[in-house]
CSV table of C-alpha atoms in Angstrom, one decimal:
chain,number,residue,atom,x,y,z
R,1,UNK,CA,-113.1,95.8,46.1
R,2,UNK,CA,-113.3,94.7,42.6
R,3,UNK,CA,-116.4,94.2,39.6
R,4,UNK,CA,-117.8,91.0,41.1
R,5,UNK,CA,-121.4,90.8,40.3
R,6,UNK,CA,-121.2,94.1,38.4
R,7,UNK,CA,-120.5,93.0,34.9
R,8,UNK,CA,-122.2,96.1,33.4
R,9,UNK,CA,-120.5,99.1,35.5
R,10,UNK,CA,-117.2,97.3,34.5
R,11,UNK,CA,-118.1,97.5,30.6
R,12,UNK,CA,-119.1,101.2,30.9
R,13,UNK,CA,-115.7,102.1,33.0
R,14,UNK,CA,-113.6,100.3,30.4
R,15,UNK,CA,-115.6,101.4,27.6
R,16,UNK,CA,-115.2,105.0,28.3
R,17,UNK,CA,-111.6,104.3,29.1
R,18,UNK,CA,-111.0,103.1,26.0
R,19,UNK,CA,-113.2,105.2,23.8
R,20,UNK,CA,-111.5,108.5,24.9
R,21,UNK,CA,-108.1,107.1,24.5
R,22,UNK,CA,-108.7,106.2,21.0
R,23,UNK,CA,-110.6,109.2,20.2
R,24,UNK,CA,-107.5,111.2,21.6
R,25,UNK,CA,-105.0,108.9,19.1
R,26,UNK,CA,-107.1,109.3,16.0
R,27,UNK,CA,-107.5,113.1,17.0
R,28,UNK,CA,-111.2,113.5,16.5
R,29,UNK,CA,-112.4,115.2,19.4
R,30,UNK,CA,-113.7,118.0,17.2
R,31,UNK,CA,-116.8,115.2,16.7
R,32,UNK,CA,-118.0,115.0,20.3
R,33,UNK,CA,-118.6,118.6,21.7
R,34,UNK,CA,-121.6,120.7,20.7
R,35,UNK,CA,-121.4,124.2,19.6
R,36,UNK,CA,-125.1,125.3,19.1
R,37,UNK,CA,-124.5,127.8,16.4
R,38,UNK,CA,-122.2,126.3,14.3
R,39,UNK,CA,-122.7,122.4,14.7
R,40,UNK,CA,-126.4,122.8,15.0
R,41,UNK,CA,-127.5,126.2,13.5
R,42,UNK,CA,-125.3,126.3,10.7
R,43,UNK,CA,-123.7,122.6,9.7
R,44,UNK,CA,-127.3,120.7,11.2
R,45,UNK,CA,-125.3,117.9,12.8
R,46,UNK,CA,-127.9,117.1,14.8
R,47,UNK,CA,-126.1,113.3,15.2
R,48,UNK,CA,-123.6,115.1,17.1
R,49,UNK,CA,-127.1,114.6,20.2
R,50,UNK,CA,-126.0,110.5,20.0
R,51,UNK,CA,-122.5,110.7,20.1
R,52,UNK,CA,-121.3,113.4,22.6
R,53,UNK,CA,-121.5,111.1,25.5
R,54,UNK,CA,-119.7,108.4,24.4
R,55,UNK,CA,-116.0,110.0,25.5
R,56,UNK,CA,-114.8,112.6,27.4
R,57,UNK,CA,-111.8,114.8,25.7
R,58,UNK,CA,-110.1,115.5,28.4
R,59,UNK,CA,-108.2,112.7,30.6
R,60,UNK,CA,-109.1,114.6,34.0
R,61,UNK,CA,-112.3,114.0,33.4
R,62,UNK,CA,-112.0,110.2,32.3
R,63,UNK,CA,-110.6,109.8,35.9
R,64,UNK,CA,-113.3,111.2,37.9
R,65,UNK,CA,-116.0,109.8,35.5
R,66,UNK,CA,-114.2,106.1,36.2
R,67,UNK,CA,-113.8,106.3,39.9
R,68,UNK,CA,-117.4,107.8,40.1
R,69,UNK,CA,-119.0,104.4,38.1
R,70,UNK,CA,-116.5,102.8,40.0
R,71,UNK,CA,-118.2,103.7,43.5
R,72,UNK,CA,-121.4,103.2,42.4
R,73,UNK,CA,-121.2,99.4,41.3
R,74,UNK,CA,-123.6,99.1,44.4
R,75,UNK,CA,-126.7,99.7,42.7
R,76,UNK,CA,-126.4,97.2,39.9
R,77,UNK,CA,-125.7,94.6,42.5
R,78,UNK,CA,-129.2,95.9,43.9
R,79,UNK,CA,-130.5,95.8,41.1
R,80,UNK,CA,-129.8,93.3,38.6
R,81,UNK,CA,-127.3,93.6,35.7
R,82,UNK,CA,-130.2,93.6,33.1
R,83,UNK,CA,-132.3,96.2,35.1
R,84,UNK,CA,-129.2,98.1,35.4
R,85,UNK,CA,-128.2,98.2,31.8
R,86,UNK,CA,-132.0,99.0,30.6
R,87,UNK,CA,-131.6,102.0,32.8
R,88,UNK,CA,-128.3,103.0,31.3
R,89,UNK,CA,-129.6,102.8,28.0
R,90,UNK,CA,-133.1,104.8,28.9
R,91,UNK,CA,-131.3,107.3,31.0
R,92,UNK,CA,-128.9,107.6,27.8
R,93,UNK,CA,-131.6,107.9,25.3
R,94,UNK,CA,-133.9,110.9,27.2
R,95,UNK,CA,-129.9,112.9,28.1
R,96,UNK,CA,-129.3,112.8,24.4
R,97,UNK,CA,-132.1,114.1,23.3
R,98,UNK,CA,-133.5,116.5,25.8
R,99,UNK,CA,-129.9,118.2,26.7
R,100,UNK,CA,-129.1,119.6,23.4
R,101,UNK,CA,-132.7,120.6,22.9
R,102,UNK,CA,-133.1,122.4,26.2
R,103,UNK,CA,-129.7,124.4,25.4
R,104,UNK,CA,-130.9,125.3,21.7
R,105,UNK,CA,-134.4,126.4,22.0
R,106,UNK,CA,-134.2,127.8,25.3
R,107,UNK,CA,-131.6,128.5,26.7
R,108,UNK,CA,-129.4,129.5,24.4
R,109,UNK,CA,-131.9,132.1,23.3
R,110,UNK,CA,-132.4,133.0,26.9
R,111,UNK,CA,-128.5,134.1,27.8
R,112,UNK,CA,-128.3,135.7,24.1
R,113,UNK,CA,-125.7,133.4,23.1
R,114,UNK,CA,-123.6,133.3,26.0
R,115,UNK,CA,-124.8,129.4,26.9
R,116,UNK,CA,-123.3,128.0,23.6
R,117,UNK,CA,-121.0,125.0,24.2
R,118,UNK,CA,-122.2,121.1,25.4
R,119,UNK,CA,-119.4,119.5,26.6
R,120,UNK,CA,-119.1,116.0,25.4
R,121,UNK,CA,-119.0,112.8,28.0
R,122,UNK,CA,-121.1,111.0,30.1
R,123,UNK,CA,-121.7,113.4,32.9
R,124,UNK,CA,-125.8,113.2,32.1
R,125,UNK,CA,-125.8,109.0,32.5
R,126,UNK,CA,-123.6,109.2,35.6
R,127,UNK,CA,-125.8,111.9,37.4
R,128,UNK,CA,-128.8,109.6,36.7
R,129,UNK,CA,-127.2,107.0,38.4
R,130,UNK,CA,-126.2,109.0,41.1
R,131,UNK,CA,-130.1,110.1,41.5
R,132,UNK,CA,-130.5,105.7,42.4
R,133,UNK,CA,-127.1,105.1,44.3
R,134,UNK,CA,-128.3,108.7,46.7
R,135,UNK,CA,-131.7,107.6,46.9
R,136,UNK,CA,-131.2,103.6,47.8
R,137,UNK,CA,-128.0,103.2,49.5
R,138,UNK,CA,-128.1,103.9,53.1
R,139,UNK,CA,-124.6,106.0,54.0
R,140,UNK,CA,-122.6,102.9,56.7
R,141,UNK,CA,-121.5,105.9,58.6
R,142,UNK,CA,-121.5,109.4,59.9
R,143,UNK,CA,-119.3,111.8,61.1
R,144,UNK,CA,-118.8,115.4,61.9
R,145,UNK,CA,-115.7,117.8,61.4
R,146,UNK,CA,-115.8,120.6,64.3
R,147,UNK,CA,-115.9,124.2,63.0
R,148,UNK,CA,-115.3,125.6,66.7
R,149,UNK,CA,-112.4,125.1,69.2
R,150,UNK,CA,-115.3,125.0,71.9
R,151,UNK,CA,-114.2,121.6,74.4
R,152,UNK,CA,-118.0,120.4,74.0
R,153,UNK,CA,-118.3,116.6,73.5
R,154,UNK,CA,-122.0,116.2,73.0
R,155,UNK,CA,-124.1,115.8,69.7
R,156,UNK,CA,-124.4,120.0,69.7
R,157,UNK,CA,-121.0,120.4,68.7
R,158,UNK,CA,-121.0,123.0,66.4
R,159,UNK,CA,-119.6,121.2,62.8
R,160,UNK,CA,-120.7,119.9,59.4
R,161,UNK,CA,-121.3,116.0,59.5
R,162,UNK,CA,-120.3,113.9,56.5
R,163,UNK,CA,-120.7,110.1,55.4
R,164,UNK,CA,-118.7,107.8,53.7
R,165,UNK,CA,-120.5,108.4,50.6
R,166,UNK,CA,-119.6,112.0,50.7
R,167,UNK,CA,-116.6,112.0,49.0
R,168,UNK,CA,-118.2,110.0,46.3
R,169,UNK,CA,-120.7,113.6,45.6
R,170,UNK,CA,-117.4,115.1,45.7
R,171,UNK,CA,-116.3,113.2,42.4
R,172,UNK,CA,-119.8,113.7,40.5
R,173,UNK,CA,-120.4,117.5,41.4
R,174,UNK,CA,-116.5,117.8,40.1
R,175,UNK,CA,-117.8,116.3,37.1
R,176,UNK,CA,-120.4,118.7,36.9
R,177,UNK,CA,-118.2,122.1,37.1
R,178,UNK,CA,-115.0,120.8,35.0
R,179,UNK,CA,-116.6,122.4,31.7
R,180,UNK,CA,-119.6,124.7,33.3
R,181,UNK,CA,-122.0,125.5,32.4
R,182,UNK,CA,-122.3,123.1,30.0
R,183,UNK,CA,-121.3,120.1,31.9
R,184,UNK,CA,-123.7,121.8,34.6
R,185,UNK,CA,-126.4,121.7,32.5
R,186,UNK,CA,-125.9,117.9,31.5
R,187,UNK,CA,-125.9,116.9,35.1
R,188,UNK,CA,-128.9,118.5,36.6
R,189,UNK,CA,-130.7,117.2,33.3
R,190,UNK,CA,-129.5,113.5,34.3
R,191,UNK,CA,-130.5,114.0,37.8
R,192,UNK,CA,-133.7,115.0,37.0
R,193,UNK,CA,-134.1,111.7,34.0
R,194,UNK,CA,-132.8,109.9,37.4
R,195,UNK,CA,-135.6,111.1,39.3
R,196,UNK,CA,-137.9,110.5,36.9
R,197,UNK,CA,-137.5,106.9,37.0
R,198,UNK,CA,-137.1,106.8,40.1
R,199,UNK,CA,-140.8,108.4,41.2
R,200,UNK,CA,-142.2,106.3,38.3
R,201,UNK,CA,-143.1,109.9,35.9
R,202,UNK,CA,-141.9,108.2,32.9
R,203,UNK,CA,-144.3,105.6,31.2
R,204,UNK,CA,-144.6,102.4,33.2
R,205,UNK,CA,-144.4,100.2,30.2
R,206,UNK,CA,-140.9,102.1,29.8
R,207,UNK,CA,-139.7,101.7,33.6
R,208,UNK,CA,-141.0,98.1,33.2
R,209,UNK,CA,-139.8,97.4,29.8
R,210,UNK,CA,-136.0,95.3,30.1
R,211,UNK,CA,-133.1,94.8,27.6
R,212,UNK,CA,-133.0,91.2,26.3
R,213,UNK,CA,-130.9,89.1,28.7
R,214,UNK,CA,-128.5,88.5,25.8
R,215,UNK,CA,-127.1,92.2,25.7
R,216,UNK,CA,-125.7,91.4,29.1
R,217,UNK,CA,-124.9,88.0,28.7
R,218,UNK,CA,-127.7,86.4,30.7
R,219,UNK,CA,-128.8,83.0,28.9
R,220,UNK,CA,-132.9,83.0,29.6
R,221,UNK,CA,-134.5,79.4,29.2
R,222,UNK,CA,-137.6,79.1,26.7
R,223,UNK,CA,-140.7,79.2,28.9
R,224,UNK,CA,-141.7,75.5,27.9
R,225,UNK,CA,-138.5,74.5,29.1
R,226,UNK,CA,-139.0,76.4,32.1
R,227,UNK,CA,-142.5,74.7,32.7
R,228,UNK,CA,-140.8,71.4,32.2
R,229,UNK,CA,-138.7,72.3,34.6
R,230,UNK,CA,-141.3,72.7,37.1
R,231,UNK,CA,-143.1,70.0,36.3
R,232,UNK,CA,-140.4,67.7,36.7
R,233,UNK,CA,-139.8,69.1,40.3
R,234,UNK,CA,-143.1,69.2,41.8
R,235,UNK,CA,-143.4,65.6,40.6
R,236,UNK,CA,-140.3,64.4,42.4
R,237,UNK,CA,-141.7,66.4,45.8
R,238,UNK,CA,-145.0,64.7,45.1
R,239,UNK,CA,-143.2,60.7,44.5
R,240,UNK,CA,-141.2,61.5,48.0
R,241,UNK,CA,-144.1,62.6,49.9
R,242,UNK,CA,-145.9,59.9,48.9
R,243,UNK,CA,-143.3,57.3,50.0
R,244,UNK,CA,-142.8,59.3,53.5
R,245,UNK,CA,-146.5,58.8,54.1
R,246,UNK,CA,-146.9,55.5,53.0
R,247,UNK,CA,-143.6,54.4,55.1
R,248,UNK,CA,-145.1,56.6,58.3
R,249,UNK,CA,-148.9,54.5,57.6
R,250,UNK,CA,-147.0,50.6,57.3
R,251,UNK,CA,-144.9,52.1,60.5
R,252,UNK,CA,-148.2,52.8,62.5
R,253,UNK,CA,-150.3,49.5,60.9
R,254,UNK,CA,-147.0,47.4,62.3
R,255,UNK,CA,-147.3,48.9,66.2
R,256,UNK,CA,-150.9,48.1,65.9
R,257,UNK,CA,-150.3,44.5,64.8
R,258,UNK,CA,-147.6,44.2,67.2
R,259,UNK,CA,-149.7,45.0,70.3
R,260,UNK,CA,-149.9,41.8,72.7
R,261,UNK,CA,-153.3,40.6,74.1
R,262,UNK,CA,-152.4,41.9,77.9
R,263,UNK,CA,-152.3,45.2,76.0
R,264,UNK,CA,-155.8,45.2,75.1
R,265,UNK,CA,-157.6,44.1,78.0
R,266,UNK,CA,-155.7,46.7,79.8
R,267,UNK,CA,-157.3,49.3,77.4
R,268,UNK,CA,-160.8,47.6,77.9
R,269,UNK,CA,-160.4,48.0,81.7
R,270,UNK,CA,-158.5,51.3,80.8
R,271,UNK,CA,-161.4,54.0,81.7
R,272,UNK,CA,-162.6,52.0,84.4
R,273,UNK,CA,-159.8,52.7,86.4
């Protein structure tokens, strides 16, 4: 159980680890929580929309975030690390933007004030990858925990059946009522950017757009090297077919020469017979 082959879940569980640490030090968590009237309304901080979920102020939080990313490591090996990190960084994008705006233009207004506060953290991102990891990774196992005393051994045993990958929803939907409704409101929007992507409603040139392979460290070849390449490959198939045929022909011309002359009158007199 480790990172292997997931290079960028294990620079977003460090990075958050280390960014709400050293926000915690310097004591400037006043800069990554949203207060609609005051930061918005009042002070027009609207920059506050593209830094909010780069920490989390709280350290309860920063556990269940890590361990969440953590467990879902699967769907970048699925996927690819640059895939992966183009989705981070789209999902991130749309939750920045949207989320704030949703809260200050409608519902805000709706509640009459009482819907104020955006938490800061990742909750949005995570939630979006939580749409991927529910929707292509097949649970490994089932079970049911009994809600009767009843003796009953078959299948209609009265119960609520789990899978492994229950307790991981038990992380992310803590995540989503730590700072409700908020933090409520920042995971249903990442579910639904999640979703998006994941029933192709966004732009396809945006689901098909990727990062450049240098962002996650992925060295890609000029494409006349590439071609090159290729060349070089199907030209060393070709020389080695050539030589296997040519051997096989000399083979068959030598058995011919080789034949005796009893050989072929028996063949002349062969259909006779």
């Amino acid at each position: 159980m480790s990172f292997t082959n997931a290079p960028v879940t294990r620079s977003l569980v460090y990075g958050l680890v280390a960014m709400s640490i050293a926000v915690s030090l310097l004591d400037i968590k006043h800069y990554f929580y949203i207060l609609v009237d005051l930061h918005i309304w009042r002070f027009h901080q609207a920059w506050r929309a593209l830094i909010y979920q780069l920490c989390y102020t709280n350290s309860a939080e920063v556990l269940f975030a890590a361990m969440t990313l953590y467990n879902m490591r699967s769907v970048e090996r699925m996927w690819g690390a640059r895939k992966f990190a183009t989705f981070i960084f789209v999902s991130f994008i749309f939750t920045s933007v949207f989320t704030p705006t949703i809260l200050t233009l409608f519902i805000r207004p709706l509640t009459l004030g009482v819907f104020n506060y955006l938490p800061a953290g990742p909750t949005p991102v995570i939630f979006a990858v939580l749409a991927q990891y529910h929707a292509i990774v097949p649970p490994m196992y089932k079970y049911k925990v009994a809600t009767s005393t009843s003796a009953a051994t078959d299948d209609q045993t009265p119960g609520i059946t789990f899978s492994d990958k229950s307790y991981r929803y038990l992380l992310a939907f803590q995540l989503a009522f730590f700072q409700w409704p908020g933090s409520l409101l920042g995971a249903l929007m990442g579910w639904l950017v999640g979703l998006s992507w994941r029933m192709e409603v966004l732009p396809r040139s945006l689901i098909r757009w990727r990062l450049p392979g240098w962002v996650v460290g992925v060295q890609a070849q000029r494409r006349s090297q590439e071609f090159e390449g290729l060349r070089r490959r199907l030209e060393g198939e070709g020389a080695s077919t050539a030589a296997t045929t040519g051997s096989q022909s000399q083979a068959q011309g030598e058995g011919g020469r080789r034949r005796t002359m009893g050989q072929q009158v028996m063949d002349q007199f062969h259909g006779a017979f």
